[in-house]
Amino acid sequence: MRIAIIGCGRVVERFHLPALRKLQDLVVVGASDPSPVRRAWLEAAAPDLPLFADAGQMLDSTSPQAVLIAAPPATHRHLALEAIRRGLHVLVEKPAGLDRAQARAMVSGAEAAGIVLQAGYNRRFHPLYRRLRSRLAASRPLSSWEATFTLQASPHDWDSVSGFLGNALDGGAVLDLASHAIDLIPWLFSSSIAGLELQLPPEPWRQGVEFVLQLSGGVAVVCRVGHAGEYAERLEARHPEGALCLYPAGILAAPSQQAGKLRGRAENRYWLDRKWIRLGLRREPMLESFRAEWAGFADAIDGRAPEGQACTGAGIVEVHRWLEKLKPGSEWVGDDRPSTQARRGRVPPSGAQAPAGVASRAAAASKRAGTSGTVRSPEVSIVIVVGRRRWRASRALQSILEQEGIERAEVILVDMGPEGSPPLAGSDHPAVRSVRCETMLPFGVARAEAARMASSPIVAFLEEHSRALPGWLAETLRAFRGPWAAVGPRVISANPNMGFTNAMGKINYGEWSAAQAAREAKMLPGNNSAYRRQALIDLGDQLPDLLMTDTVLQARLMALGGRLFLAPSAVVAHRYPVTLWSAAKGEYLYHIGFAGVRAAGFEWSWVRRLGYAAASVVIPWLRLGRLVRVGSLRLADGRLFLGTVFLLHAAVLGQAVGVVAGTRHAALRFTDYELNEPRPATEDPPQER
């Protein structure tokens, strides 16, 4: 059969062309792409293949019997209808158009012409999903199963020409990935979709969506899809007699009581499986799915394909019917009952009460006669958690109150100072809401409660030993006009050249200390960045742990499709501890939290935890090498170099402890260190040093 290819992007490069080369009965007779870059790639990959810039010219010149449409989705309808008009069978990459109307037009045209139109949902042909479907079919009743499907991929890995992989509201992860879930899940469970319930909606700043598919067989499948930093794909299914976990290279099974361990085992196995695949010792299952998809397409043209093998006809339209339920403003199935988030208690209302031990004084935040102490409709809530270091905390608060545009903000002051501590200078400002903690709370818990109390859509955190420089507020708010889940500042030292502050600056904030261009980032400065409030609230019960260490919080947001932005024109001056012992204590305590939260939040298995702890001895030298390589540190620095080596080892010791023992025993010790450890600066009065 003669095949022509329209669109030569990454999916053709990585999967379609290699799959077609494995099938002797299918011959590629031509390819077209308007991009000179993509045509140059194909010319190098297939020198004898005729190439064209125009699809119509290619179809006229090559006389194919069928076409692959792998062009941008906005062109699918036009290209498919033109191919159908010419009497050509069509395999169209998903999504088959941008909406149900486009999908219906293609299907109607194909049916009227007696043409095969097949949508490219290749996971129906994936050997592992086929095997799992057989196992599920043999297990009845289906209603005894509960399942979670996760699919994450980075759009940067695909170099999308059309841009539809970008903003979630314009398609993004909904068209790209949710379409896979909506096609795959009912096929996998041999059921139809009876309803859809949204959990996390698409947002400009969150390139992902979470929803529940209610199937006719009684199964409810939680689907989590998003454009994240790393590829991840899992289907975790459980019923009273056992549990299964499908991952990209295999399927694992376990008794139901051990279901929680399957994900960690799958991650460990996948790491090894990828090595075998790269060495050519194992087949790539995803490539096999494309080969089988093409074989199935040929069978459909010959009239030999079993019913339901591929997504065709009404099935294409049905996928788009449910995709429309994931668009903003749609009436979600299940709106007449409380949402899943509300039932689980995941979304505390704005202004929710703090836990026991926290007495809000927001109503009396301002002691000025005739003022209410509140800010109407603030654009940002700025959170400062303070301890017994009142003078430097007052400096942090004053740096906020002096910002241009402070009338657009509210300040939430979480006060964990000793009983009888004097109020901070500036705490009587109308923009300040004071929250008194009768007992010390873990740092992450205090920050999480403040975020839940916030009445604005953005929550910015500032440490009590930091100062926001002029323009910080305006630049932060300006950055949030973009599609970002979090925005971070440039961080400079507030006490340079004192003891070991320079070494701490290089280790903690060195990446963000220099003047640089604003850019999308993979990591932002910890403890002094700003976040969309809803992005934080959506994390539910995980939020207190994640706010103990922003590095893991940001990784979690990216895993959910959030995007991070560095705004270096917003500048924060940060104080560091001066003595080597104090600095080492901080590195040790912080990294207990970092490693413990990371291992728990990403559900590391004990094998992975112990392996990480054992391998951690090399981490200081890797980090040291990076500092030397980028020019931040030199052997000639002498005392600074040796101090940095010592601090890096203190950090890795904390990681080894945290990954094995967790954060429980270090949370309050870290809080006390964070709020009360001396961090002297030349500007301090004698009693503060």
XYZ file of C-alpha atoms in Angstrom:
689
model
C 0.000 0.000 0.000
C 1.287 3.435 -0.967
C 1.418 5.898 1.979
C 1.953 9.664 1.889
C 2.873 11.667 4.992
C 1.552 15.181 5.630
C 3.523 16.817 8.451
C 6.975 15.619 9.487
C 7.240 16.594 13.141
C 8.720 14.691 16.049
C 6.012 12.020 16.178
C 6.869 11.055 12.591
C 10.581 11.148 13.347
C 10.412 9.074 16.513
C 7.604 6.657 15.793
C 5.709 6.682 12.492
C 8.635 6.499 10.082
C 10.555 3.816 12.067
C 7.308 1.801 12.380
C 6.522 2.036 8.663
C 10.013 0.855 7.813
C 9.275 -2.385 9.669
C 6.198 -3.154 7.535
C 6.986 -4.530 4.075
C 3.436 -4.138 2.749
C 3.373 -0.381 3.384
C 5.558 1.903 1.287
C 6.054 5.622 1.933
C 5.934 7.346 -1.459
C 6.204 10.977 -0.378
C 6.182 13.449 2.500
C 5.342 17.122 2.849
C 6.020 19.795 5.445
C 6.101 23.593 5.060
C 9.065 23.809 7.461
C 12.492 23.778 5.725
C 13.997 22.479 8.977
C 11.761 19.415 9.045
C 12.263 18.744 5.336
C 16.027 18.944 5.861
C 15.761 16.364 8.636
C 13.734 13.988 6.454
C 16.070 14.440 3.504
C 18.921 13.267 5.721
C 16.873 10.427 7.248
C 15.369 9.182 3.955
C 17.434 10.502 1.025
C 15.373 8.690 -1.637
C 11.979 9.906 -0.395
C 10.338 12.651 -2.500
C 9.793 15.761 -0.353
C 7.367 18.634 -0.852
C 6.517 21.898 0.851
C 2.893 21.708 -0.320
C 0.635 18.763 0.578
C -1.571 19.131 -2.480
C 1.400 19.032 -4.825
C 2.651 15.899 -3.090
C -0.706 14.125 -3.457
C -0.844 15.042 -7.131
C 2.687 13.795 -7.761
C 2.835 10.558 -5.736
C -0.635 8.975 -6.209
C -0.872 7.425 -2.708
C -3.660 5.118 -1.523
C -3.661 6.431 2.046
C -2.278 9.383 3.979
C -0.957 10.048 7.445
C -1.952 13.489 8.693
C 0.538 14.543 11.371
C 0.263 18.283 10.823
C -0.894 20.804 13.491
C -4.415 19.911 14.787
C -5.950 23.125 13.429
C -5.265 21.791 9.905
C -6.642 18.265 10.416
C -10.179 18.917 9.222
C -9.175 20.640 5.993
C -6.462 18.098 5.149
C -8.632 15.091 5.986
C -11.568 16.303 3.894
C -9.245 16.990 0.957
C -7.785 13.483 1.218
C -11.279 11.990 1.436
C -12.335 14.000 -1.620
C -9.450 12.347 -3.468
C -10.600 8.888 -2.333
C -7.678 8.346 0.059
C -7.903 6.479 3.331
C -6.807 8.615 6.320
C -4.884 7.946 9.517
C -5.048 11.272 11.378
C -2.927 11.923 14.435
C -4.860 12.788 17.560
C -6.656 14.983 18.231
C -8.848 14.628 15.148
C -9.487 18.352 14.930
C -10.027 20.998 17.552
C -13.646 20.273 18.493
C -16.612 17.965 18.019
C -17.895 19.830 14.947
C -14.600 19.321 13.116
C -14.486 15.657 14.137
C -18.087 15.112 12.989
C -17.367 16.732 9.614
C -14.453 14.378 8.998
C -16.366 11.287 10.079
C -19.415 12.197 7.966
C -17.239 12.792 4.910
C -15.441 9.463 5.319
C -18.654 7.501 5.829
C -20.287 9.100 2.777
C -17.254 8.249 0.627
C -16.754 4.743 2.034
C -13.291 5.723 3.245
C -11.453 4.473 6.350
C -10.830 7.336 8.788
C -8.848 6.269 11.844
C -7.672 8.504 14.697
C -4.139 7.926 15.925
C -4.781 6.734 19.465
C -1.880 4.312 19.420
C -2.236 3.103 23.011
C -5.045 0.789 21.894
C -2.314 -1.095 20.028
C 0.270 -0.944 22.829
C 1.235 -4.524 23.785
C 1.090 -3.760 27.513
C -2.330 -2.100 27.396
C -3.649 -4.982 25.307
C -2.369 -7.453 27.869
C -3.888 -5.422 30.705
C -7.231 -5.249 28.877
C -7.318 -9.046 28.689
C -6.576 -9.351 32.409
C -9.289 -6.857 33.287
C -11.814 -8.631 31.042
C -11.152 -11.874 32.900
C -11.832 -10.210 36.252
C -15.506 -9.599 37.007
C -17.348 -7.630 38.178
C -15.625 -4.551 36.794
C -17.274 -2.431 39.473
C -14.876 -3.964 42.004
C -11.966 -2.084 40.409
C -10.703 1.393 41.198
C -7.989 2.933 39.066
C -5.784 5.975 38.487
C -4.296 6.884 35.119
C -1.330 9.278 34.974
C 0.134 10.690 31.772
C 2.687 13.498 31.790
C 4.980 14.727 29.041
C 7.071 17.799 28.368
C 6.008 19.799 25.272
C 9.629 20.948 25.008
C 10.546 17.397 23.990
C 8.271 17.640 20.936
C 9.109 21.083 19.486
C 5.485 21.754 18.647
C 5.129 23.916 15.540
C 1.478 24.781 16.097
C 1.764 25.892 19.707
C -1.265 23.832 20.723
C 0.887 22.131 23.356
C 1.112 25.451 25.204
C -1.742 27.169 27.009
C -4.160 24.719 28.598
C -7.090 27.018 27.857
C -6.251 26.920 24.142
C -6.009 23.146 24.026
C -2.707 22.268 25.647
C -2.759 19.142 27.760
C -6.504 18.678 27.204
C -6.215 18.039 23.463
C -2.752 16.524 23.659
C -3.053 14.139 26.610
C -6.596 14.081 28.000
C -7.732 12.876 24.579
C -5.590 9.758 25.094
C -7.223 9.113 28.468
C -10.765 9.594 27.185
C -10.141 7.163 24.331
C -8.060 4.617 26.237
C -9.889 4.151 29.534
C -13.328 3.008 28.268
C -11.627 0.731 25.706
C -9.401 -0.717 28.413
C -12.340 -1.567 30.680
C -14.612 -2.623 27.772
C -17.136 0.021 28.839
C -18.485 3.378 27.732
C -18.219 6.708 29.537
C -21.283 7.450 31.634
C -20.055 10.690 33.196
C -17.123 12.988 33.801
C -16.315 14.916 36.958
C -13.677 17.625 37.046
C -11.226 17.772 39.951
C -8.530 20.222 38.829
C -9.581 22.442 35.907
C -7.277 23.665 33.149
C -5.741 27.040 33.937
C -3.350 29.325 32.032
C -0.746 28.692 34.741
C -1.326 24.949 35.143
C -0.655 22.913 32.024
C -2.685 19.965 33.203
C -6.094 18.738 34.231
C -7.440 16.121 36.628
C -10.821 14.479 36.213
C -12.759 11.304 36.997
C -14.284 9.143 34.273
C -17.381 7.292 35.424
C -17.738 4.153 33.275
C -20.906 2.263 32.478
C -19.510 -0.843 34.164
C -19.395 0.982 37.505
C -15.674 1.775 37.477
C -14.445 5.277 38.401
C -11.011 6.116 37.003
C -9.082 9.175 38.186
C -7.180 10.669 35.228
C -4.248 13.034 35.788
C -2.669 14.468 32.662
C -0.332 17.401 32.195
C 2.633 18.952 30.476
C 5.338 18.440 33.058
C 9.117 18.354 33.187
C 9.489 14.590 32.877
C 7.625 11.875 31.010
C 5.530 9.680 33.274
C 2.864 7.136 32.434
C 1.127 4.741 34.799
C -2.155 2.959 35.199
C -2.676 1.775 38.766
C -5.663 -0.519 39.277
C -6.827 -2.216 42.449
C -9.605 -4.554 43.528
C -10.176 -6.655 46.677
C -8.084 -9.582 45.446
C -5.070 -7.770 44.025
C -3.477 -4.745 42.416
C -1.787 -3.985 39.102
C 0.534 -1.220 37.951
C 1.246 -0.691 34.267
C 4.312 1.423 33.562
C 5.942 2.210 30.179
C 7.904 -1.044 29.988
C 5.918 -3.630 31.968
C 3.095 -4.638 34.294
C 3.564 -5.461 37.967
C 1.070 -7.270 40.205
C 0.775 -7.610 43.980
C -1.768 -8.524 46.666
C -4.152 -5.655 47.371
C -2.549 -4.928 50.764
C 0.762 -4.229 48.987
C -0.732 -1.938 46.324
C 1.034 1.101 47.772
C 4.438 -0.411 47.010
C 3.797 -1.048 43.335
C 4.585 2.458 42.122
C 8.014 2.478 43.731
C 8.768 -0.960 42.323
C 7.629 0.183 38.884
C 9.916 3.237 39.019
C 12.889 1.050 39.929
C 12.093 -1.445 37.176
C 11.563 1.263 34.578
C 14.967 2.763 35.312
C 16.555 -0.611 34.481
C 14.247 -1.335 31.539
C 15.252 1.938 29.859
C 18.887 0.843 30.000
C 18.061 -2.436 28.220
C 15.992 -0.619 25.578
C 18.767 1.887 24.872
C 21.247 -0.969 24.497
C 18.917 -2.654 22.016
C 18.393 -5.668 24.270
C 14.651 -5.012 24.615
C 12.021 -3.737 22.226
C 10.569 -0.279 22.757
C 6.875 -0.960 23.575
C 5.756 2.472 22.361
C 7.370 1.932 18.954
C 5.677 -1.460 18.806
C 2.314 0.249 19.358
C 2.830 2.412 16.259
C 3.847 -0.600 14.189
C 0.712 -2.435 15.310
C -1.391 0.671 14.665
C -0.238 0.781 11.043
C -0.871 -2.935 10.621
C -4.362 -2.439 12.046
C -4.980 0.486 9.694
C -4.040 -1.712 6.718
C -6.358 -4.459 8.013
C -9.214 -1.939 8.290
C -8.707 -0.880 4.670
C -8.792 -4.563 3.628
C -11.913 -5.146 5.744
C -10.136 -7.532 8.140
C -9.951 -5.396 11.297
C -12.039 -6.562 14.283
C -14.676 -4.134 15.510
C -13.452 -1.751 18.218
C -9.785 -2.370 17.481
C -9.143 1.288 16.581
C -10.799 4.639 17.212
C -12.970 5.260 14.148
C -16.354 6.709 13.186
C -18.603 7.570 16.111
C -15.732 6.848 18.516
C -13.809 9.865 17.197
C -16.809 12.136 17.764
C -17.394 10.635 21.230
C -13.842 11.528 22.339
C -14.439 15.159 21.400
C -17.820 15.140 23.106
C -16.137 14.441 26.426
C -13.169 16.703 25.710
C -15.644 19.572 25.531
C -16.505 18.861 29.172
C -12.942 19.861 30.039
C -13.239 23.341 28.587
C -13.698 26.396 30.846
C -17.343 27.266 31.450
C -18.704 23.813 30.634
C -21.388 22.214 32.771
C -19.549 19.365 34.371
C -21.253 16.049 34.841
C -21.858 15.801 38.583
C -22.392 19.524 39.226
C -25.492 18.679 41.252
C -23.394 17.077 43.983
C -20.337 18.291 45.918
C -17.137 18.088 43.942
C -14.551 15.445 44.720
C -12.269 18.136 46.119
C -14.937 19.364 48.502
C -15.841 15.826 49.586
C -12.202 15.135 50.382
C -11.758 18.454 52.129
C -9.024 19.470 49.719
C -10.131 23.051 49.198
C -10.488 25.095 52.376
C -12.473 28.252 51.688
C -10.708 31.577 51.574
C -10.493 32.904 55.107
C -10.612 29.431 56.704
C -9.821 29.210 60.394
C -6.357 28.199 61.512
C -5.813 25.029 63.583
C -5.670 24.841 67.351
C -2.940 27.057 68.755
C -3.417 29.815 66.178
C -5.529 32.785 67.213
C -6.278 35.174 64.362
C -6.126 38.839 65.139
C -6.937 39.880 61.597
C -9.968 41.891 62.647
C -7.771 43.880 64.980
C -4.710 44.006 62.762
C -4.844 47.742 62.667
C -4.881 49.535 65.983
C -5.356 52.889 64.353
C -8.585 54.539 65.344
C -11.203 54.416 62.656
C -9.508 51.774 60.473
C -10.788 48.285 59.785
C -7.459 46.496 59.459
C -8.443 44.845 56.175
C -7.641 45.342 52.533
C -10.433 45.082 49.997
C -9.822 42.728 47.110
C -6.021 42.567 47.432
C -4.094 41.326 44.411
C -1.431 39.594 46.486
C -1.093 38.244 50.034
C 2.444 38.512 51.420
C 3.270 36.017 54.163
C 5.997 36.581 56.768
C 6.523 34.052 59.580
C 8.384 35.615 62.506
C 9.991 34.457 65.753
C 11.877 36.174 68.552
C 14.220 38.211 66.305
C 11.919 41.217 66.361
C 14.216 43.902 64.961
C 15.154 42.063 61.785
C 11.553 40.866 61.320
C 10.452 44.499 61.566
C 12.974 45.317 58.856
C 11.428 42.640 56.605
C 7.920 43.978 57.265
C 8.999 47.567 56.684
C 10.529 46.616 53.320
C 7.072 45.384 52.265
C 5.145 48.369 53.582
C 7.460 50.745 51.699
C 6.742 49.050 48.360
C 5.043 51.086 45.672
C 1.536 49.682 45.284
C 1.233 48.352 48.853
C -2.437 49.349 48.698
C -2.880 46.396 46.298
C -1.601 43.934 48.905
C -2.335 42.409 52.263
C 0.391 41.222 54.633
C -0.241 38.129 56.761
C 2.087 38.188 59.750
C 2.343 34.752 61.422
C 3.849 35.531 64.835
C 5.508 32.623 66.668
C 7.583 34.784 68.994
C 7.710 34.069 72.751
C 4.764 35.148 74.869
C 5.044 38.828 75.735
C 7.090 39.694 72.644
C 6.619 43.326 71.585
C 4.630 43.926 68.410
C 6.634 44.470 65.273
C 7.111 48.012 64.092
C 4.604 48.475 61.306
C 2.241 45.710 62.429
C -0.467 48.345 63.013
C -0.522 49.214 59.302
C -3.984 48.788 57.713
C -2.621 46.257 55.229
C -1.325 43.917 57.955
C -3.267 40.954 59.322
C -1.610 39.516 62.446
C -1.963 35.840 63.341
C -0.692 34.835 66.768
C 0.545 31.252 67.322
C 0.384 30.246 70.971
C 2.806 27.364 70.316
C 5.521 26.951 67.728
C 4.305 25.209 64.587
C 6.496 23.554 61.960
C 7.595 26.112 59.370
C 5.619 24.485 56.553
C 2.445 24.266 58.646
C 2.588 27.967 59.521
C 3.081 28.953 55.885
C 0.308 26.626 54.710
C -2.207 28.065 57.176
C -1.326 31.577 56.047
C -1.855 30.561 52.410
C -5.280 29.169 53.292
C -6.221 32.382 55.101
C -5.119 34.535 52.165
C -7.877 36.454 50.418
C -6.022 37.146 47.159
C -5.187 34.969 44.141
C -1.418 35.249 44.663
C 0.543 34.302 47.793
C 4.103 35.646 48.118
C 6.452 34.453 50.855
C 9.243 36.518 52.401
C 11.539 35.216 55.115
C 11.847 37.321 58.246
C 15.605 37.575 57.642
C 15.117 38.955 54.123
C 14.165 42.342 52.715
C 12.248 43.123 49.551
C 14.058 45.820 47.604
C 12.100 48.683 45.988
C 10.121 47.517 42.982
C 9.807 43.891 44.190
C 6.031 44.020 44.558
C 5.324 45.695 41.211
C 7.664 43.373 39.305
C 6.206 40.268 40.940
C 2.652 41.275 40.056
C 3.729 42.174 36.526
C 5.238 38.707 36.060
C 1.983 37.055 37.142
C 0.272 38.493 34.075
C 1.857 35.524 32.313
C 0.785 31.869 32.528
C 2.909 31.065 35.578
C 2.102 28.990 38.646
C 5.020 30.550 40.534
C 7.325 33.556 40.191
C 10.712 33.877 41.851
C 13.006 36.886 42.495
C 16.690 37.537 42.172
C 18.331 37.001 45.587
C 21.364 38.993 46.703
C 23.207 38.891 50.011
C 22.199 41.291 52.776
C 25.373 40.538 54.768
C 28.194 39.765 52.304
C 31.832 39.209 53.260
C 31.020 38.270 56.857
C 32.366 34.901 57.979
C 30.948 32.187 55.746
C 28.045 34.167 54.279
C 29.614 34.131 50.807
C 29.867 30.334 50.842
C 26.246 30.027 51.945
C 25.203 32.459 49.228
C 26.845 30.355 46.533
C 25.277 27.130 47.807
C 21.759 28.364 48.566
C 20.990 31.111 46.064
C 23.998 31.238 43.758
C 21.905 30.356 40.694
C 19.688 33.412 41.245
C 22.152 35.958 42.633
C 23.545 37.435 39.414
C 21.772 39.884 37.145
C 20.167 37.891 34.342
C 17.328 37.906 31.844
C 13.780 37.039 32.867
C 13.019 33.469 31.820
C 10.963 30.365 32.377
C 12.740 28.297 34.997
C 12.865 24.750 36.348
C 13.526 25.936 39.910
C 13.032 29.165 41.864
C 14.569 30.547 45.059
C 13.248 28.719 48.101
C 11.172 30.437 50.814
C 11.063 33.800 48.988
C 8.975 33.059 45.893
C 5.324 33.731 45.070
C 2.605 31.274 43.984
C -0.916 31.159 42.629
C -3.019 30.517 45.712
C -5.196 27.990 43.924
C -2.106 26.029 42.866
C -1.183 25.741 46.560
C -4.684 24.934 47.770
C -5.055 22.193 45.166
C -2.214 20.326 46.898
C -4.538 19.631 49.824
C -3.053 17.837 52.806
C 0.393 17.727 51.183
C 0.771 21.510 51.355
C 2.284 21.828 54.878
C 5.038 19.332 54.070
C 5.713 20.828 50.648
C 5.961 24.361 52.070
C 8.715 23.172 54.377
C 10.966 23.000 51.326
C 10.045 24.961 48.199
C 12.276 22.868 45.950
C 9.981 19.849 46.258
C 6.888 22.075 46.132
C 8.011 23.465 42.791
C 8.763 20.001 41.443
C 5.249 18.937 42.449
C 3.698 21.955 40.721
C 5.640 21.176 37.559
C 4.522 17.543 37.747
C 0.952 18.865 37.758
C 1.639 20.999 34.703
C 2.550 24.266 36.439
C 5.163 26.569 34.946
C 7.764 28.606 36.850
C 9.131 32.054 35.989
C 12.200 33.921 37.223
C 11.674 37.700 37.460
C 15.171 39.057 38.285
C 13.895 42.640 38.351
C 12.147 41.676 41.602
C 15.033 41.583 44.094
C 15.250 40.211 47.636
C 18.206 40.730 49.980
C 18.761 37.635 52.150
C 20.761 37.270 55.363
C 22.987 34.226 55.848
C 24.444 32.763 59.046
C 27.994 33.940 59.671
C 29.770 31.103 61.492
C 30.662 27.817 59.837
C 28.928 25.786 62.557
C 25.697 27.763 62.256
C 25.745 27.465 58.481
C 26.371 23.713 58.657
C 23.506 23.247 61.112
C 21.165 25.027 58.740
C 22.263 22.954 55.751
C 21.822 19.747 57.736
C 18.336 20.571 59.030
C 17.043 21.974 55.741
C 18.147 18.944 53.759
C 16.540 16.528 56.197
C 13.283 18.210 55.242
C 14.149 18.382 51.553
C 14.991 14.695 51.243
C 12.209 13.487 53.529
C 9.486 15.471 51.778
C 10.838 14.549 48.358
C 10.889 10.823 49.108
C 7.432 10.862 50.699
C 5.819 13.194 48.174
C 6.999 11.189 45.192
C 6.355 7.872 46.973
C 9.866 6.464 46.800
C 10.208 2.789 47.588
C 12.537 1.684 50.377
C 14.910 0.299 47.749
C 15.162 3.722 46.170
C 15.475 5.472 49.536
C 18.331 3.249 50.687
C 20.000 3.414 47.292
C 19.849 7.214 47.355
C 21.273 7.332 50.872
C 24.127 5.028 49.878
C 24.904 7.012 46.733
C 24.683 10.382 48.474
C 28.413 10.368 49.240
C 29.072 11.547 45.686
C 26.537 14.421 45.787
C 28.834 17.005 47.473
C 31.487 16.465 44.831
C 28.984 16.725 41.993
C 27.648 19.994 43.375
C 31.180 21.247 44.031
C 32.170 20.403 40.464
C 29.208 22.351 39.147
C 30.114 25.411 41.227
C 33.691 25.280 39.917
C 32.547 24.648 36.337
C 30.255 27.682 36.214
C 32.903 29.886 37.817
C 31.144 30.443 41.148
C 34.001 28.847 43.095
C 37.745 28.465 42.589
C 40.393 26.353 44.283
C 42.284 29.576 44.866
C 39.481 30.784 47.126
C 41.129 28.798 49.928
C 39.051 29.229 53.090
C 35.878 29.803 51.102
C 36.526 26.645 49.064
C 37.112 24.479 52.147
C 34.087 25.935 53.909
C 31.916 25.166 50.895
C 33.121 21.555 50.870
C 32.222 21.228 54.554
C 28.768 22.747 54.073
C 28.015 20.503 51.102
C 28.822 17.455 53.229
C 26.566 18.727 56.016
C 23.779 19.036 53.459
C 24.227 15.537 52.108
C 24.306 14.099 55.626
C 20.927 15.730 56.176
C 19.644 14.224 52.932
C 20.749 10.738 53.964
C 18.969 11.104 57.314
C 15.829 12.620 55.788
C 15.411 10.068 53.017
C 15.562 7.206 55.525
C 14.033 8.650 58.720
C 11.707 11.336 57.332
C 11.183 14.861 58.657
C 9.293 14.229 61.882
C 12.174 14.794 64.305
C 13.664 17.795 62.486
C 10.636 19.941 61.577
C 10.513 22.030 64.763
C 14.297 22.209 65.022
C 14.415 23.618 61.510
C 11.649 26.119 62.357
C 13.575 27.342 65.400
C 16.717 27.660 63.287
C 14.939 29.465 60.465
C 13.301 32.060 62.706
C 15.750 32.524 65.555
C 19.304 31.735 64.424
C 21.628 34.787 64.522
C 22.311 36.246 61.077
C 24.144 39.487 61.879
C 24.639 42.316 59.394
C 26.619 45.531 59.665
C 23.387 47.537 59.903
C 22.220 45.759 63.069
C 22.168 47.484 66.444
C 24.528 45.896 69.021
C 21.762 43.984 70.817
C 20.833 42.187 67.582
C 24.304 40.847 66.768
